[in-house]
CSV table of C-alpha atoms in Angstrom, one decimal:
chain,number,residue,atom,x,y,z
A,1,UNK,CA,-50.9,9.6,36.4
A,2,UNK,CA,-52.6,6.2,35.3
A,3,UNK,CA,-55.0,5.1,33.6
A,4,UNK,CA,-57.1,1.7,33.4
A,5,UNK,CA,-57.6,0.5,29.7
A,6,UNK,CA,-59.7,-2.9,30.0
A,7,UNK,CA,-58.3,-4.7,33.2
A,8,UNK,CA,-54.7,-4.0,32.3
A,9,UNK,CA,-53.2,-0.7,34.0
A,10,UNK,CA,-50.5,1.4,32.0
A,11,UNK,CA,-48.9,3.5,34.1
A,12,UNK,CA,-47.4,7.0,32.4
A,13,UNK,CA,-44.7,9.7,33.7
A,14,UNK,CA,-46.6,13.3,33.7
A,15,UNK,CA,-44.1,14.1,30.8
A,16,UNK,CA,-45.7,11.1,28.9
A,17,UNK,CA,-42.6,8.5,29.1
A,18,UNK,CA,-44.3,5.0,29.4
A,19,UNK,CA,-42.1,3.5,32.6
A,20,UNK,CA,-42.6,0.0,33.4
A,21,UNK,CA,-42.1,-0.4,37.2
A,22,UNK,CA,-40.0,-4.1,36.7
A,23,UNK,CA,-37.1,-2.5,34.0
A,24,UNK,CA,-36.7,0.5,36.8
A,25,UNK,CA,-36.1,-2.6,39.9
A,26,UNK,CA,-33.6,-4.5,37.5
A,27,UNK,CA,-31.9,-1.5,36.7
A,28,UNK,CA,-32.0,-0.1,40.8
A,29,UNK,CA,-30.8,-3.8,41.1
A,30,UNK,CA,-28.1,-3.5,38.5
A,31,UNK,CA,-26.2,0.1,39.9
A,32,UNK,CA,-26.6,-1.5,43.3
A,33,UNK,CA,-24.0,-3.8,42.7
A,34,UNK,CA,-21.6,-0.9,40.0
A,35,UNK,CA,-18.3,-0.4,41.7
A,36,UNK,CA,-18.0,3.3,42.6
A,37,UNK,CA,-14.9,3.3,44.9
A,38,UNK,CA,-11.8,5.8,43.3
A,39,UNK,CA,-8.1,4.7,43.7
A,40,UNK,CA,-5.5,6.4,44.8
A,41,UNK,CA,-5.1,7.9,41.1
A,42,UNK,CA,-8.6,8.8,40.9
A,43,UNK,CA,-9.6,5.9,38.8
A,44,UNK,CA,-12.5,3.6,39.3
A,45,UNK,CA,-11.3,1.0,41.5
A,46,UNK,CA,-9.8,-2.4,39.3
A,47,UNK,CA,-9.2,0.2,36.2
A,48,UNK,CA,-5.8,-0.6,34.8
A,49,UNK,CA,-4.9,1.5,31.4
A,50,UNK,CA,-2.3,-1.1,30.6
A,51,UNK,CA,-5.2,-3.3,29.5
A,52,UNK,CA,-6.9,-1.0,27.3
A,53,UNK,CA,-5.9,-1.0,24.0
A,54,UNK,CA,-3.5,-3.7,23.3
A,55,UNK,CA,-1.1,-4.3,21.0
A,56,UNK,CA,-2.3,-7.7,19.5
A,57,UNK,CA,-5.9,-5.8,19.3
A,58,UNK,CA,-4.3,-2.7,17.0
A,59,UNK,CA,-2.2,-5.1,15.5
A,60,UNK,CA,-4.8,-7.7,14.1
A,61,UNK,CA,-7.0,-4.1,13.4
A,62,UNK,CA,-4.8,-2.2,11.5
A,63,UNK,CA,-3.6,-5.9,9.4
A,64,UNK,CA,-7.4,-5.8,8.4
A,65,UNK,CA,-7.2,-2.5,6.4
A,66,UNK,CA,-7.4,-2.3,2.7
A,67,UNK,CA,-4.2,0.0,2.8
A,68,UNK,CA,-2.4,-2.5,4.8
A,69,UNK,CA,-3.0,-5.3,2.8
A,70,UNK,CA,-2.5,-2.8,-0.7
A,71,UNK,CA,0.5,-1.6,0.5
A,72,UNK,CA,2.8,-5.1,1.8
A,73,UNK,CA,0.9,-6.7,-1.7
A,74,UNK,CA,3.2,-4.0,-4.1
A,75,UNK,CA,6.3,-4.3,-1.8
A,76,UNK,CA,6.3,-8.1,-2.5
A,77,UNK,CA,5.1,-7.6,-6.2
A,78,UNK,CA,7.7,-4.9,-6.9
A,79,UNK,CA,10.7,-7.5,-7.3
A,80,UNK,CA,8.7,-9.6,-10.1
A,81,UNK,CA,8.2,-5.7,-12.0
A,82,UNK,CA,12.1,-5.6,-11.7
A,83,UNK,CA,12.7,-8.6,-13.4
A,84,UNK,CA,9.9,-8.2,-15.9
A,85,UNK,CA,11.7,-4.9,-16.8
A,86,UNK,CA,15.3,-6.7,-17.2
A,87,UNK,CA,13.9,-9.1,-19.5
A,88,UNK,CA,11.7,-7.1,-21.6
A,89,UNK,CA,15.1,-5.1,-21.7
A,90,UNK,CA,17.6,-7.6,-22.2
A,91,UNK,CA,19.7,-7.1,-19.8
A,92,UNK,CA,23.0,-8.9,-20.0
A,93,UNK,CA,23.7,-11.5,-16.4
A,94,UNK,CA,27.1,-11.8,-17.3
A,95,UNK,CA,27.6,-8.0,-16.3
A,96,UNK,CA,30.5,-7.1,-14.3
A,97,UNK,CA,31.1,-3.5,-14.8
A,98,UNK,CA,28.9,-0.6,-14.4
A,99,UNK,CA,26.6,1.2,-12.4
A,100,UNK,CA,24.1,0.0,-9.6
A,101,UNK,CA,21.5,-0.6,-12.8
A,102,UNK,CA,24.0,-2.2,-14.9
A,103,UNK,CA,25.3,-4.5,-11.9
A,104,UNK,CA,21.7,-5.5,-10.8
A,105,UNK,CA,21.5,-8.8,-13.2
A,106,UNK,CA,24.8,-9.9,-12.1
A,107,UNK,CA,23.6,-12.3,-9.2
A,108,UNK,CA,20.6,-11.8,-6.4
A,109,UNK,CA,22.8,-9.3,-4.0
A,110,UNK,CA,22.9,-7.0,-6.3
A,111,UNK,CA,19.3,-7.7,-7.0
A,112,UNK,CA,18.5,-6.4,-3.6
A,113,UNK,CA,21.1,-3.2,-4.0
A,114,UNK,CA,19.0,-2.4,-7.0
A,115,UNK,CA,15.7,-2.9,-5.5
A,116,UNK,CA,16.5,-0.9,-2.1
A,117,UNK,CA,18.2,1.4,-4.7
A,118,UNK,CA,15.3,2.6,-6.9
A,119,UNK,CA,12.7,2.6,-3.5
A,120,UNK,CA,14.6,4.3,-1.5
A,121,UNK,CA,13.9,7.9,-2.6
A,122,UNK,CA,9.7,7.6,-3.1
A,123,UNK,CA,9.0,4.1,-1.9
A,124,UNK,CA,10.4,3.6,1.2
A,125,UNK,CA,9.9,7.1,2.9
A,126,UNK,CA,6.0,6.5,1.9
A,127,UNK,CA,5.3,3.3,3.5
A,128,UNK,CA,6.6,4.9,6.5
A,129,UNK,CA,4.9,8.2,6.3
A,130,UNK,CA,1.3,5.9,5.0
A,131,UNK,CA,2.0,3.9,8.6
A,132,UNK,CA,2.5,6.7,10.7
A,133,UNK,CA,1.1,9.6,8.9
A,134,UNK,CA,-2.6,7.8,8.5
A,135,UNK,CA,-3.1,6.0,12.0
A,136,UNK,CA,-4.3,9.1,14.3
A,137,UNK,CA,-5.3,11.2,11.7
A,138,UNK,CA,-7.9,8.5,10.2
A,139,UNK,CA,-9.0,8.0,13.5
A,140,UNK,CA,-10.0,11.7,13.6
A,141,UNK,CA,-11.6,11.3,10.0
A,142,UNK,CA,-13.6,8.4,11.3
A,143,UNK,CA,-14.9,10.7,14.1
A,144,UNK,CA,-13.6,7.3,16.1
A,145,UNK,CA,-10.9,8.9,18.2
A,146,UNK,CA,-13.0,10.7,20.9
A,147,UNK,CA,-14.8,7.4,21.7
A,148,UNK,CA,-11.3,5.8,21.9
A,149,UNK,CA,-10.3,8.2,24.8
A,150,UNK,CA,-13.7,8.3,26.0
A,151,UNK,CA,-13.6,4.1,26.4
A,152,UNK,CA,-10.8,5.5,28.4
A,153,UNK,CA,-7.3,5.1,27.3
A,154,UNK,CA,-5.0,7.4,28.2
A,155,UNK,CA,-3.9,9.9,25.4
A,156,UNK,CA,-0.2,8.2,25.8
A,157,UNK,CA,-1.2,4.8,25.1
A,158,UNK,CA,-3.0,5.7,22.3
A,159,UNK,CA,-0.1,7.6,20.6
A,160,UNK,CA,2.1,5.1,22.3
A,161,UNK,CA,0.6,1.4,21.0
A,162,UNK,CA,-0.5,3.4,17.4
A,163,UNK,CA,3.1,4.1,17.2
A,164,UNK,CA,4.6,0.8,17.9
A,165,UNK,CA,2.5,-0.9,15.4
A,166,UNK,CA,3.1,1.5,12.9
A,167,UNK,CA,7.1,0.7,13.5
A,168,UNK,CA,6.1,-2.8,13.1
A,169,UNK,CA,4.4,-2.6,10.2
A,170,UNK,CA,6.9,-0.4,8.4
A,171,UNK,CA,9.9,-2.5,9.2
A,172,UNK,CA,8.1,-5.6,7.9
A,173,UNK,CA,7.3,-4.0,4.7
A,174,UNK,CA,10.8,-2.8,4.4
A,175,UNK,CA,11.9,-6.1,5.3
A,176,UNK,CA,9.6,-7.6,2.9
A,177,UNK,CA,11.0,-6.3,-0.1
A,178,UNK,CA,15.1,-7.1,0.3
A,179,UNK,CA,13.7,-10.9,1.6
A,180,UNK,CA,11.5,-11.2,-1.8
A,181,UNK,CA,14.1,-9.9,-4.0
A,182,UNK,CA,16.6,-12.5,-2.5
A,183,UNK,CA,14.5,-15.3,-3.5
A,184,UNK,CA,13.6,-13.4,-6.9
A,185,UNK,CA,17.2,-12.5,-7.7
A,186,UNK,CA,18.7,-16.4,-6.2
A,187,UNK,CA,16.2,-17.8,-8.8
A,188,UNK,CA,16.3,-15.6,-12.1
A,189,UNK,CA,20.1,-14.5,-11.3
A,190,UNK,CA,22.0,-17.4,-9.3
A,191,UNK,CA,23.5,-17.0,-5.7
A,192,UNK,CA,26.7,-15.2,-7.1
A,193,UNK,CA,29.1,-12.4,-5.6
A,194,UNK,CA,27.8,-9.0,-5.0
A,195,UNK,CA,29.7,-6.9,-7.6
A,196,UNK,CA,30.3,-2.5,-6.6
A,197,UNK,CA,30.9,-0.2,-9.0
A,198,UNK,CA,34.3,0.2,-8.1
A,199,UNK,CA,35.4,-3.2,-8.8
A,200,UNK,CA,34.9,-4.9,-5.1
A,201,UNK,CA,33.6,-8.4,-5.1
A,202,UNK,CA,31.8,-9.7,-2.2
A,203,UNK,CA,31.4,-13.1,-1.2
A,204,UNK,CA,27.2,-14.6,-1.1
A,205,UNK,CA,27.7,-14.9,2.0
A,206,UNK,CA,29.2,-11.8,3.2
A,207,UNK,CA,27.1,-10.0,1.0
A,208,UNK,CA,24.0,-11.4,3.3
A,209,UNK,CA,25.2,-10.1,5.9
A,210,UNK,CA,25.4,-7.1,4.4
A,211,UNK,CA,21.7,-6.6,2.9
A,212,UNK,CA,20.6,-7.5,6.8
A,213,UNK,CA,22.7,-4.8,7.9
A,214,UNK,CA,21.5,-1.9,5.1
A,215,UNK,CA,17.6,-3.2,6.0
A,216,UNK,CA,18.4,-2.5,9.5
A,217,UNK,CA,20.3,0.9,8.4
A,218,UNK,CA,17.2,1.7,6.1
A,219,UNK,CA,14.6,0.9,9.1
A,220,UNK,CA,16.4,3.1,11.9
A,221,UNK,CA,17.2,6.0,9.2
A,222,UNK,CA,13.6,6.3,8.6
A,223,UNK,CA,12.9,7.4,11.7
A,224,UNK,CA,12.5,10.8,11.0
A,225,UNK,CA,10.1,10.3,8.4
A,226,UNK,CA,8.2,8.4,11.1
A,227,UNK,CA,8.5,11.5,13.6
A,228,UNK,CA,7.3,13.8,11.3
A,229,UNK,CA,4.7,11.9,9.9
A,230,UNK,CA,3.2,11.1,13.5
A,231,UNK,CA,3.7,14.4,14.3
A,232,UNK,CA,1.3,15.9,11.5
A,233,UNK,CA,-1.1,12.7,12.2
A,234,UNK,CA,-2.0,14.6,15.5
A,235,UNK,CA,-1.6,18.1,14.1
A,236,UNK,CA,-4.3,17.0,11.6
A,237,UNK,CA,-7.8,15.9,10.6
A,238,UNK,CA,-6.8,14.5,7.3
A,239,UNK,CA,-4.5,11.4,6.6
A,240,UNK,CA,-3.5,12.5,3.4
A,241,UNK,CA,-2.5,16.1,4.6
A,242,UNK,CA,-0.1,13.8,7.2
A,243,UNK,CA,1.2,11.3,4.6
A,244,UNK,CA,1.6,14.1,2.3
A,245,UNK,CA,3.4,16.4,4.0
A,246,UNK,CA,6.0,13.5,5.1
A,247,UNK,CA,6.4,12.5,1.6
A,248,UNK,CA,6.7,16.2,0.3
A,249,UNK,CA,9.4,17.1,2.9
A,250,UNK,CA,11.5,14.0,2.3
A,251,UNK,CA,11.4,14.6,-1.3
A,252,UNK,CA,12.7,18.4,-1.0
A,253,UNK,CA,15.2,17.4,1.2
A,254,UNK,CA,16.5,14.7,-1.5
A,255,UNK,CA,16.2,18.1,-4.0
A,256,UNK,CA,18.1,20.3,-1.7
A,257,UNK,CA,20.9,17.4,-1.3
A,258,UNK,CA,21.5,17.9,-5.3
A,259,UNK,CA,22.4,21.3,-5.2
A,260,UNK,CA,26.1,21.4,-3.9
A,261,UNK,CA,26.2,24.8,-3.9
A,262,UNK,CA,25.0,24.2,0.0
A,263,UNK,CA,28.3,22.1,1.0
A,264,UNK,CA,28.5,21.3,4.0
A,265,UNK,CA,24.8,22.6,4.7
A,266,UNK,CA,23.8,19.4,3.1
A,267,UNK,CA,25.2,17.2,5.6
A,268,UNK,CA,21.9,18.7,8.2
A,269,UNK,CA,19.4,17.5,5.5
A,270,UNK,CA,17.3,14.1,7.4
A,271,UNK,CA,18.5,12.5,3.7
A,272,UNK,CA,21.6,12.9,3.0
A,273,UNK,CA,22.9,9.9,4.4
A,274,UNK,CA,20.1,8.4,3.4
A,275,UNK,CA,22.0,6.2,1.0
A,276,UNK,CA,24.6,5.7,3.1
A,277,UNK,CA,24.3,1.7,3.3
A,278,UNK,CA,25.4,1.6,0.2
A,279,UNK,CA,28.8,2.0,2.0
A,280,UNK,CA,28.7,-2.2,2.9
A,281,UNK,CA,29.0,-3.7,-0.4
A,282,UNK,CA,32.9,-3.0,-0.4
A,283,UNK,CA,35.5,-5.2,1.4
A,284,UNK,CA,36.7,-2.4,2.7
A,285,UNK,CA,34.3,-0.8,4.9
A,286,UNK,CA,33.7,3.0,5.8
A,287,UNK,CA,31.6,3.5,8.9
A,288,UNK,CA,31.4,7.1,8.9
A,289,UNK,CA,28.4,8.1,6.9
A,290,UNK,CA,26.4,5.3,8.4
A,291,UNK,CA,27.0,6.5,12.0
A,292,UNK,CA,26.5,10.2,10.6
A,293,UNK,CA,22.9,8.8,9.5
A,294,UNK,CA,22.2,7.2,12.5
A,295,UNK,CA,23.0,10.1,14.9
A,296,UNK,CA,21.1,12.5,12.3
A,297,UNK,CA,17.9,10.1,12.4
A,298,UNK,CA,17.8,10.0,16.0
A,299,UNK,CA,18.2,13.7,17.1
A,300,UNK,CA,15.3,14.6,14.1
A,301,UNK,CA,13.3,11.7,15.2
A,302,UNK,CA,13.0,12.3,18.6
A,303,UNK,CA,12.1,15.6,18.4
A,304,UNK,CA,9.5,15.0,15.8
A,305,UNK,CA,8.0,12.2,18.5
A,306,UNK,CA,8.5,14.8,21.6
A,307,UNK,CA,6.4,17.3,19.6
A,308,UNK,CA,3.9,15.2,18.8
A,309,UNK,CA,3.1,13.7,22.1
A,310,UNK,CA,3.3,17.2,23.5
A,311,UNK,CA,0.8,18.6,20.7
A,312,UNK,CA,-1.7,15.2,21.4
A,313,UNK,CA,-1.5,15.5,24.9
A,314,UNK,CA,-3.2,18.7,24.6
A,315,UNK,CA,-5.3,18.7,21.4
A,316,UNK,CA,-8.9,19.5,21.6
A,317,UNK,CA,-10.7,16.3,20.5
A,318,UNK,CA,-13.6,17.5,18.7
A,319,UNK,CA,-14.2,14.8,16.0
């Protein structure tokens, strides 16, 4: 119905919605024009999934979080700490005997060994459970992730790019801290041979080599952690229930390693060659436990990432 109020008419739905006759013949103009033909895929014709989502997109996103930023700021603090320690200690350089601790003031390479030493059983395991644990499971928290696959992007992009820059951001933390305590231990400790407890002395050069190697070792081992942690990302509302869980399993399977009443039921634990890199400062090297460690990475991790696209692929997204 209308109505005349001075000389201007208002026109009025029966249901009371004020409708003004110009927005309805822009918007009748606007859908005229919306491309409604389907592809063979049954996609709006010019949709293309491999533009949604993008790598440099999650990248720059997930660089812009606090934890981010937290995190790769105490992986590059955590050398200074070191030597802070050493010198409220005292520790003697001109060591040349001893343990991995006793050895670490003995020149930069052994630096690093100390510094990939004393991470490698908390530290390391939780930057790559934080990474992979938090980055569907936040989305969930955020309520964010059904407007993600709504936008749409395929459920196995999502997992797919989340995943990839997870990996990147976890191997350039764990890059991050053998490259800082290089420069550290170069400065407070000299550019000397790496020293083993047994005795070996390895040139600064090979010894290079050889912390490349372990960081590479370290990245690929880690794998499983990153499995498992994605896997209870998607299982999950809660990013610290994911993270947690990664970190908690890791750290009884370190327990379980110690008790040697197991045997040889030890060598199936994802961290028992954990510390197998170790293995490379020695002039004469012993492949096997590192190949053991790779092989054991791979077969958990990729049955960890199988589950977890299988249990994404057909969660109910509710939040």
């Amino acid at each position: 119905m209308s109505k005349t109020n001075g000389s201007s008419p208002v026109t009025r739905a029966d249901h009371g919605v004020h409708t003004d006759p110009a927005a309805l013949l822009e918007l009748t103009e606007v859908a005229s024009h919306e491309r409604t033909e389907v592809g063979p895929d049954g996609a709006v014709a010019g949709y293309r999934a491999d533009r949604t989502l993008r790598l440099g997109v999650e990248l720059k996103r997930q660089l812009k979080r606090r934890r981010t930023q937290l995190m790769l700021g105490f992986v590059a603090l955590l050398p200074f700490i070191l030597v802070i320690a050493f010198e409220i200690g005292q520790a003697n350089p001109n060591r040349r005997s001893g343990g991995f601790v006793d050895l670490a003031t003995a020149s930069a390479p052994n630096f690093v060994v100390l510094a990939l030493f004393v991470s490698g059983t908390f530290l390391l395991p939780m930057i790559v459970a934080l990474f992979y644990g938090d980055t569907i499971a936040s989305e969930a928290s955020w309520s964010s992730l059904k407007y993600l696959l709504a936008m749409p992007v395929p459920r196995h992009r999502v997992l797919r790019q989340k995943a990839i820059v997870s990996g990147i951001l976890s191997a350039v933390a764990l890059i991050l801290l053998p490259l800082v305590s290089l420069v550290v231990g170069v400065i407070w400790y000299g550019a000397g041979d790496a020293i083993s407890p047994t005795g070996d002395a390895v040139s600064f050069s090979d010894s290079l080599v050889a912390m490349g190697l372990a960081t590479i070792y370290i990245i690929l081992q880690l794998a499983w952690v990153a499995g498992l942690a994605m896997l209870l990302s998607v299982a999950t509302d809660a990013p610290l229930g994911a993270v947690g869980g990664a970190v908690i399993v890791a750290i009884v399977s370190q327990i379980l390693d110690q008790i040697t009443a197991l045997e040889g039921l030890r060598d199936y634990l994802p961290t028992h060659f954990a510390f197998s890199w170790m293995d490379l400062i020695s002039t004469d090297i012993d492949w096997t436990n590192m190949a053991n460690g790779m092989l054991s990475a791979a077969l958990y991790g990729t049955v960890f990432f199988l589950l977890a696209g299988r249990r994404f692929a057909t969660k109910d997204i509710t939040s």
